[in-house]
Coordinates of C-alpha atoms and ligand atoms in Angstrom, one line a residue:
M1 CA 17.3 -14.2 -13.7
T2 CA 14.5 -13.2 -11.4
K3 CA 11.1 -13.0 -13.1
S4 CA 8.4 -12.4 -10.5
I5 CA 9.0 -9.9 -7.8
V6 CA 6.8 -8.7 -5.1
I7 CA 7.2 -5.1 -3.8
L8 CA 5.3 -4.2 -0.6
G9 CA 5.2 -1.9 2.3
S10 CA 6.8 -3.3 5.4
Q11 CA 5.5 -0.7 7.9
W12 CA 2.1 1.1 8.1
G13 CA 2.0 2.1 4.4
D14 CA 3.3 5.2 2.7
E15 CA 6.8 3.8 2.5
G16 CA 7.4 5.2 -1.0
K17 CA 6.4 2.1 -3.0
G18 CA 5.3 4.1 -6.0
K19 CA 8.7 5.4 -6.8
L20 CA 10.4 2.0 -6.3
V21 CA 7.8 0.1 -8.4
D22 CA 8.2 2.7 -11.1
L23 CA 12.0 2.4 -11.0
L24 CA 11.9 -1.4 -11.1
T25 CA 9.4 -1.6 -13.9
D26 CA 12.1 -0.1 -16.1
K27 CA 13.2 -3.8 -16.3
A28 CA 9.8 -5.4 -16.1
Q29 CA 7.0 -6.0 -18.7
V30 CA 4.1 -6.5 -16.3
A31 CA 2.9 -4.7 -13.2
V32 CA 0.1 -6.2 -11.0
R33 CA -2.1 -4.9 -8.2
F34 CA -3.5 -7.6 -6.0
Q35 CA -5.3 -6.0 -3.0
G36 CA -6.6 -2.7 -1.6
G37 CA -8.5 0.0 -3.5
H38 CA -8.4 3.7 -3.9
N39 CA -7.5 4.0 -0.2
A40 CA -3.9 3.7 -1.6
G41 CA -2.0 6.6 -3.0
H42 CA 1.3 6.0 -4.9
T43 CA 3.1 9.2 -5.7
L44 CA 5.5 9.3 -8.6
V45 CA 7.7 12.2 -9.6
I46 CA 9.1 11.9 -13.1
N47 CA 11.1 14.8 -14.6
G48 CA 9.6 17.0 -11.9
E49 CA 6.1 16.1 -12.8
K50 CA 4.0 14.5 -10.0
T51 CA 1.5 11.8 -10.7
V52 CA -0.6 10.2 -7.9
L53 CA -2.1 6.8 -8.7
H54 CA -4.6 5.1 -6.4
L55 CA -5.8 2.0 -8.3
I56 CA -3.7 1.7 -11.4
P57 CA -0.3 0.0 -11.0
S58 CA 2.6 2.5 -11.0
G59 CA 4.0 0.7 -14.1
I60 CA 1.4 2.5 -16.3
L61 CA 3.8 5.4 -16.9
H62 CA 6.1 3.1 -18.8
S63 CA 4.7 2.4 -22.3
H64 CA 6.3 -1.1 -22.4
V65 CA 4.5 -2.3 -19.3
T66 CA 1.1 -4.1 -19.2
C67 CA -0.8 -3.4 -16.0
L68 CA -3.2 -5.8 -14.4
I69 CA -5.6 -5.4 -11.5
G70 CA -6.4 -8.7 -9.8
Q71 CA -9.7 -9.7 -8.2
G72 CA -8.3 -9.1 -4.7
V73 CA -8.6 -5.3 -5.5
V74 CA -11.8 -3.5 -4.7
I75 CA -12.7 -1.0 -7.5
S76 CA -14.7 2.2 -7.4
P77 CA -15.7 2.6 -11.1
S78 CA -15.9 6.4 -11.0
H79 CA -12.5 6.7 -9.2
L80 CA -10.8 4.3 -11.6
W81 CA -12.3 6.0 -14.6
A82 CA -11.3 9.5 -13.3
E83 CA -7.7 8.1 -12.9
I84 CA -7.7 6.7 -16.4
E85 CA -9.0 10.1 -17.7
K86 CA -6.1 11.9 -16.1
L87 CA -3.7 9.5 -17.8
I88 CA -5.5 10.2 -21.1
Q89 CA -5.0 13.9 -20.5
K90 CA -1.3 13.3 -20.0
G91 CA -1.2 11.4 -23.3
I92 CA -0.6 8.0 -21.8
D93 CA -2.1 5.2 -23.8
F94 CA -3.9 2.6 -21.6
K95 CA -5.8 0.6 -24.2
N96 CA -4.4 -3.0 -24.3
R97 CA -2.1 -2.0 -21.5
L98 CA -4.6 -2.1 -18.6
K99 CA -6.5 -5.3 -17.8
I100 CA -8.9 -5.8 -14.9
S101 CA -10.3 -9.0 -13.4
G102 CA -14.0 -9.3 -13.9
A103 CA -14.1 -10.9 -10.4
A104 CA -13.0 -7.7 -8.7
T105 CA -15.5 -6.4 -6.1
L106 CA -17.0 -3.0 -6.8
V107 CA -16.9 -0.2 -4.2
L108 CA -20.3 1.5 -4.5
P109 CA -21.8 4.6 -2.9
Y110 CA -23.4 2.6 0.0
H111 CA -20.0 1.4 1.0
V112 CA -18.7 4.9 1.3
A113 CA -21.8 6.0 3.3
L114 CA -21.4 3.0 5.6
D115 CA -17.7 3.6 6.1
Q116 CA -18.3 7.2 7.1
A117 CA -21.3 6.5 9.3
R118 CA -19.5 3.8 11.1
E119 CA -16.4 5.9 11.8
K120 CA -18.7 8.7 13.0
A121 CA -20.5 6.4 15.3
K122 CA -17.3 5.1 16.8
G123 CA -16.2 8.6 17.9
S124 CA -12.9 8.5 19.7
K125 CA -12.5 4.8 18.9
A126 CA -12.6 5.4 15.1
V127 CA -10.1 3.5 13.0
G128 CA -9.3 6.6 11.0
T129 CA -10.1 5.0 7.7
T130 CA -9.7 6.8 4.4
G131 CA -13.5 7.0 4.3
R132 CA -13.5 5.5 0.8
G133 CA -15.8 2.5 1.5
I134 CA -13.0 -0.1 1.4
G135 CA -13.9 -2.0 4.6
P136 CA -17.6 -2.3 3.8
A137 CA -16.8 -3.4 0.2
Y138 CA -14.6 -6.2 1.5
E139 CA -17.4 -7.1 4.0
D140 CA -19.8 -7.6 1.1
K141 CA -17.2 -9.8 -0.7
I142 CA -16.6 -12.0 2.4
G143 CA -20.4 -12.0 3.0
R144 CA -20.8 -13.5 -0.5
R145 CA -23.2 -10.7 -1.7
A146 CA -20.9 -8.3 -3.4
L147 CA -21.4 -6.9 -6.9
R148 CA -18.4 -7.6 -9.0
L149 CA -17.1 -5.9 -12.2
C150 CA -18.4 -8.7 -14.4
D151 CA -21.9 -8.0 -13.0
V152 CA -22.2 -4.7 -14.8
L153 CA -22.2 -6.3 -18.2
D154 CA -25.9 -7.2 -18.0
A155 CA -27.6 -3.9 -17.0
A156 CA -30.9 -5.4 -16.0
R157 CA -29.3 -8.0 -13.7
F158 CA -27.0 -5.4 -12.2
E159 CA -30.0 -3.2 -11.4
E160 CA -31.8 -6.2 -9.8
K161 CA -28.9 -7.1 -7.6
A162 CA -28.1 -3.4 -6.8
K163 CA -31.7 -2.9 -5.6
E164 CA -31.5 -5.9 -3.3
L165 CA -28.1 -4.7 -1.8
L166 CA -29.3 -1.2 -1.5
H167 CA -32.3 -2.3 0.5
F168 CA -30.1 -4.2 2.9
H169 CA -27.5 -1.4 3.3
N170 CA -30.0 1.4 3.5
F171 CA -31.8 -0.4 6.3
V172 CA -28.6 -0.4 8.3
L173 CA -27.7 3.2 7.4
Q174 CA -31.1 4.6 8.4
N175 CA -32.1 2.4 11.3
Y176 CA -28.7 1.7 13.0
F177 CA -26.7 4.8 12.1
S178 CA -29.5 7.3 11.6
A179 CA -27.8 8.3 8.4
E180 CA -29.2 9.3 5.0
P181 CA -30.1 6.5 2.6
V182 CA -28.2 6.1 -0.6
S183 CA -30.1 6.6 -3.9
L184 CA -30.5 3.8 -6.4
A185 CA -29.5 6.3 -9.1
S186 CA -26.1 6.9 -7.6
V187 CA -25.4 3.1 -7.6
L188 CA -26.7 2.6 -11.2
E189 CA -24.5 5.5 -12.3
E190 CA -21.4 3.6 -11.1
G191 CA -22.7 0.6 -13.0
R192 CA -23.0 2.7 -16.1
I193 CA -19.5 4.1 -15.8
A194 CA -18.1 0.6 -15.4
R195 CA -20.2 -0.8 -18.3
E196 CA -19.2 2.1 -20.7
H197 CA -15.6 2.5 -19.8
L198 CA -14.2 -0.5 -17.8
A199 CA -16.0 -3.5 -19.3
E200 CA -13.8 -3.5 -22.3
L201 CA -10.7 -3.9 -20.0
I202 CA -12.0 -7.0 -18.3
D203 CA -9.7 -10.0 -18.6
D204 CA -9.0 -13.4 -17.0
V205 CA -6.1 -12.2 -14.9
P206 CA -4.8 -15.7 -13.7
A207 CA -4.9 -17.0 -17.3
R208 CA -3.1 -13.8 -18.5
L209 CA -0.4 -14.2 -15.8
K210 CA 0.1 -17.8 -16.8
Q211 CA 0.6 -16.7 -20.4
Y212 CA 3.1 -14.0 -19.4
R213 CA 5.0 -16.5 -17.2
Q214 CA 5.2 -18.9 -20.1
E215 CA 6.5 -16.0 -22.3
N216 CA 9.2 -15.4 -19.6
K217 CA 8.0 -11.9 -18.9
T218 CA 9.3 -10.2 -15.8
M219 CA 6.5 -9.3 -13.5
I220 CA 6.2 -6.9 -10.5
F221 CA 3.4 -7.4 -7.9
E222 CA 2.8 -4.1 -6.3
G223 CA 1.4 -4.1 -2.8
A224 CA -0.7 -1.3 -1.4
Q225 CA -0.8 0.0 2.3
G226 CA 1.7 -2.0 4.4
T227 CA 2.4 -5.1 6.4
L228 CA 1.2 -3.8 9.7
L229 CA -2.1 -2.8 8.2
D230 CA -2.8 -6.4 7.0
I231 CA -6.2 -7.6 8.1
D232 CA -4.7 -10.9 9.6
Q233 CA -1.2 -9.8 10.6
G234 CA -1.6 -6.1 11.5
S235 CA -2.5 -4.2 14.6
Y236 CA -6.2 -5.3 14.5
P237 CA -8.7 -3.6 14.4
Y238 CA -6.6 -0.6 13.3
V239 CA -5.9 -2.2 10.0
T240 CA -7.3 -2.1 6.4
S241 CA -9.5 -4.9 5.2
S242 CA -7.2 -6.8 2.8
N243 CA -4.1 -8.9 2.9
T244 CA -1.3 -6.5 2.3
T245 CA 1.4 -9.1 2.9
A246 CA 3.1 -11.4 0.4
G247 CA 0.5 -14.1 0.9
G248 CA -2.0 -11.7 -0.6
V249 CA -0.4 -12.0 -4.1
A250 CA -1.3 -15.6 -4.6
S251 CA -4.9 -15.2 -3.5
G252 CA -5.4 -11.6 -4.9
C253 CA -4.5 -12.3 -8.5
G254 CA -4.4 -16.1 -8.9
Y255 CA -0.6 -16.4 -9.1
G256 CA 0.7 -19.3 -7.1
P257 CA 3.3 -18.8 -4.3
R258 CA 5.8 -21.1 -6.0
Y259 CA 6.1 -18.7 -8.9
L260 CA 7.4 -15.8 -6.8
D261 CA 11.1 -15.3 -7.0
A262 CA 11.8 -12.4 -4.6
V263 CA 9.9 -10.2 -2.1
L264 CA 11.3 -6.7 -1.4
G265 CA 10.0 -4.8 1.6
I266 CA 10.0 -1.0 1.4
T267 CA 10.7 0.7 4.6
K268 CA 11.3 4.3 5.5
A269 CA 14.5 5.1 7.5
Y270 CA 12.0 6.0 10.3
C271 CA 8.3 5.2 10.8
T272 CA 5.0 6.8 10.0
R273 CA 1.4 5.9 10.4
V274 CA -1.9 7.6 9.3
G275 CA -5.1 7.0 11.2
A276 CA -5.5 5.5 14.7
G277 CA -3.8 2.5 16.3
P278 CA -0.7 1.7 18.4
F279 CA 2.6 3.1 17.3
P280 CA 5.3 2.4 19.9
T281 CA 8.0 4.6 18.6
E282 CA 5.8 7.6 17.8
L283 CA 7.4 11.0 18.6
H284 CA 5.3 13.8 20.1
D285 CA 8.2 16.3 20.3
E286 CA 10.2 18.7 18.0
V287 CA 12.1 15.8 16.4
G288 CA 8.8 14.2 15.3
K289 CA 7.7 17.6 13.9
N290 CA 11.0 18.0 12.1
I291 CA 10.6 14.6 10.5
A292 CA 7.0 15.3 9.5
T293 CA 8.0 18.7 7.9
R294 CA 11.2 17.5 6.1
G295 CA 9.4 14.3 5.0
N296 CA 6.3 16.1 3.9
E297 CA 4.4 13.6 5.8
F298 CA 0.8 14.1 4.6
G299 CA -1.4 11.3 3.2
S300 CA -1.4 11.3 -0.6
T301 CA -5.0 10.1 -0.6
T302 CA -6.6 12.1 2.2
G303 CA -4.0 14.8 2.9
R304 CA -4.1 13.9 6.6
P305 CA -0.9 14.6 8.6
R306 CA 1.0 11.3 9.3
R307 CA 2.2 10.4 12.7
C308 CA 6.1 10.1 12.8
G309 CA 8.5 8.1 14.9
W310 CA 11.8 6.3 15.1
F311 CA 12.6 3.2 13.1
D312 CA 11.2 0.1 14.8
A313 CA 13.3 -3.0 14.2
V314 CA 10.9 -5.2 16.2
A315 CA 8.0 -4.3 13.8
L316 CA 10.3 -4.7 10.8
R317 CA 11.6 -8.1 11.9
R318 CA 7.9 -9.2 12.0
A319 CA 7.5 -7.9 8.4
V320 CA 10.6 -9.9 7.3
M321 CA 9.1 -13.0 8.8
I322 CA 5.5 -12.7 7.6
N323 CA 6.5 -11.7 4.0
S324 CA 9.6 -13.9 3.7
L325 CA 11.4 -10.7 2.6
S326 CA 14.4 -11.2 0.4
G327 CA 15.6 -7.7 1.4
L328 CA 14.8 -4.1 2.2
V329 CA 14.6 -1.0 0.2
V330 CA 15.1 2.0 2.5
T331 CA 13.4 5.2 1.5
K332 CA 13.6 8.9 2.7
L333 CA 17.0 8.6 4.3
D334 CA 17.6 12.3 3.6
V335 CA 14.7 13.3 5.9
L336 CA 17.0 12.4 8.9
D337 CA 19.9 14.5 7.6
S338 CA 19.7 17.3 10.2
L339 CA 19.3 15.1 13.3
E340 CA 22.1 15.0 15.9
E341 CA 21.2 11.5 17.0
I342 CA 18.9 8.8 15.7
K343 CA 17.2 6.1 17.6
I344 CA 16.2 2.5 16.6
A345 CA 13.8 0.4 18.7
T346 CA 15.4 -3.0 19.2
G347 CA 12.8 -4.4 21.6
Y348 CA 9.9 -3.5 23.8
E349 CA 9.2 -3.4 27.5
Y350 CA 5.8 -4.3 28.8
Q351 CA 5.0 -4.5 32.6
G352 CA 8.6 -5.1 33.5
Q353 CA 9.0 -7.8 30.8
Q354 CA 11.3 -7.6 27.8
L355 CA 9.5 -8.4 24.5
S356 CA 11.5 -9.2 21.4
E357 CA 8.4 -10.0 19.2
L358 CA 5.6 -7.6 18.2
P359 CA 2.7 -8.5 20.5
V360 CA -0.5 -9.5 18.6
D361 CA -2.7 -8.1 21.3
T362 CA -3.3 -4.5 20.3
D363 CA -3.8 -3.4 23.9
I364 CA -0.4 -4.7 24.8
L365 CA 1.2 -3.2 21.8
A366 CA -0.4 0.2 22.7
E367 CA 1.3 0.0 26.2
A368 CA 4.6 -1.5 25.1
K369 CA 7.5 0.9 25.6
P370 CA 10.3 0.8 23.0
V371 CA 13.9 0.0 24.1
Y372 CA 16.2 2.1 22.0
E373 CA 19.7 2.2 20.9
T374 CA 21.1 5.5 19.8
W375 CA 23.2 6.3 16.7
P376 CA 25.0 9.5 15.9
G377 CA 23.4 11.5 13.0
W378 CA 25.4 12.6 10.0
Q379 CA 24.2 16.2 9.9
C380 CA 25.0 16.8 6.3
T381 CA 22.9 16.3 3.1
T382 CA 22.4 12.9 1.6
E383 CA 19.8 14.2 -0.8
G384 CA 20.2 12.8 -4.3
I385 CA 23.3 10.6 -3.4
R386 CA 23.5 7.7 -5.9
N387 CA 26.6 5.8 -4.6
W388 CA 27.0 4.0 -1.3
S389 CA 30.6 5.3 -1.0
D390 CA 29.3 8.9 -1.1
L391 CA 27.1 8.5 1.9
P392 CA 28.5 9.8 5.2
K393 CA 30.0 7.1 7.4
A394 CA 27.3 7.7 10.1
A395 CA 24.6 7.1 7.5
Q396 CA 26.3 3.9 6.3
N397 CA 26.5 2.7 9.9
Y398 CA 22.9 3.4 10.5
L399 CA 21.7 1.6 7.4
N400 CA 24.0 -1.4 8.2
R401 CA 22.6 -1.6 11.7
M402 CA 19.0 -1.6 10.2
A403 CA 19.9 -4.5 8.0
E404 CA 21.7 -6.4 10.8
L405 CA 18.8 -6.0 13.2
C406 CA 16.3 -7.1 10.6
E407 CA 18.5 -10.0 9.4
V408 CA 18.0 -9.1 5.7
P409 CA 20.2 -7.2 3.2
I410 CA 19.5 -3.8 1.8
Y411 CA 18.9 -3.8 -1.9
M412 CA 18.4 -0.1 -2.5
V413 CA 18.4 3.2 -0.7
S414 CA 16.2 6.1 -1.9
T415 CA 17.6 9.6 -1.3
G416 CA 15.0 11.7 -3.0
A417 CA 11.7 11.7 -4.9
E418 CA 13.1 11.4 -8.4
R419 CA 13.9 7.9 -9.9
K420 CA 17.6 8.8 -10.2
D421 CA 18.0 9.6 -6.5
T422 CA 18.6 6.0 -5.6
I423 CA 21.6 3.9 -4.4
I424 CA 21.4 0.4 -5.9
L425 CA 23.3 -2.1 -3.9
R426 CA 21.9 -5.3 -5.3
D427 CA 20.0 -5.9 -8.5
V428 CA 17.0 -8.1 -7.8
F429 CA 16.6 -9.0 -11.5
E430 CA 20.1 -10.4 -11.7
E431 CA 20.0 -12.8 -8.7
Ligands
IMP501 P1 -9.2 1.9 5.1 O1 -8.3 1.1 4.3 O2 -9.7 3.2 4.4 O3 -10.4 1.1 5.6 O4 -8.4 2.5 6.4 C1 -8.0 1.6 7.4 C2 -6.6 2.0 8.0 O5 -5.6 1.9 7.0 C3 -6.6 3.5 8.4 O6 -5.7 3.6 9.5 C4 -5.9 4.2 7.2 O7 -5.3 5.4 7.5 C5 -5.0 3.1 6.7 N1 -4.7 3.2 5.3 C6 -5.4 2.8 4.3 N2 -4.8 3.0 3.1 C7 -3.6 3.5 3.4 C8 -2.5 3.9 2.6 O8 -2.5 3.8 1.4 N3 -1.4 4.4 3.3 C9 -1.4 4.4 4.6 N4 -2.4 4.1 5.4 C10 -3.5 3.6 4.8

């Protein structure tokens, strides 16, 4: 029986991971976040009630699941506390069920100011970040100067370090970006929130994971964003600042790669992207608008409209390779219901050359033209279908072709926002 499963986005994020993680944690005892921060937004709809989580693993809505946040995650104390408070209002008990690595880097007000000032200065070349300070927080971590959650325990030491960092960052804000400086009070307030509310949740995450493994607990490692936004493997520099791919699990929470049993890649039946950066199959026509409207394609963190396009098998094959995907979970199939025909990119053309791999040079990717094959649409509703055999033949053909082109099996197909709107083809826990 499979015990440690990674679930991650295999496109540019927003693939519908929240629902799938929530569904799979029915059979798991532990859910772990290993990277990213509150730039993520995982939407869950349970009994018609919508919950959006940004930092807390989606498993928190199941009372039998313990949730861990590894040190690869960057944490904004005020945002995490606000998220916890919302759960308290919903009557969800988090004490003893939410554990956070003391080594997690803090996202502080100067990171937010730097993120926004930098994007503004870049003008038309902006990355289109979520403006939440994620990149600058990771920069501090890699620069070996970050304040971490464990630093808040000693208030005097926190203040001393915060003053030093503030001096450094305010210098850049004022002298390079001509932006307003950040106040020490706002940074210390984050420290206070962390000390008063989060310090009691600090735990040794690698040691806890070792214990759970020895206790034979089933664990789910929940990725945020998506493969093509990975700092190393994505369309750089139009990426986020963490490792969103399967390798990020080992480094992001101290759980060795040999312990992972399966990696599921979530993919939409089409593609979306928020923010700037190359997107070869992007649609600028009525079909794109139709997908955006039917799919309600607006960011769950920023509310920004998502760019929409056809399913890209070249990009997905890359995700299969990088993540060693065991299989796919296809979401939002029903969004394509009304289309007469549906396209899949099977390769690219660049300056007269055929490309079968995703180019790593972002400028080449930006100019690559997709080579499509066209499949007939099914033009009837698939919403809420729960059995493969109830799917129209054209939808089955389309899904089978996706799996064939990506060279991995499909484990599940999601046909609606609710947990029950899911076709389960293979049970990852039983393999
Ligand atoms: P950052 O993570 O805020 O620095 O943003 C960097 C890039 O990642 C931008 O293109 C964002 O739109 C994108 N991004 C960050 N988080 C998410 C997410 O949860 N879903 C989709 N895109 C995201």
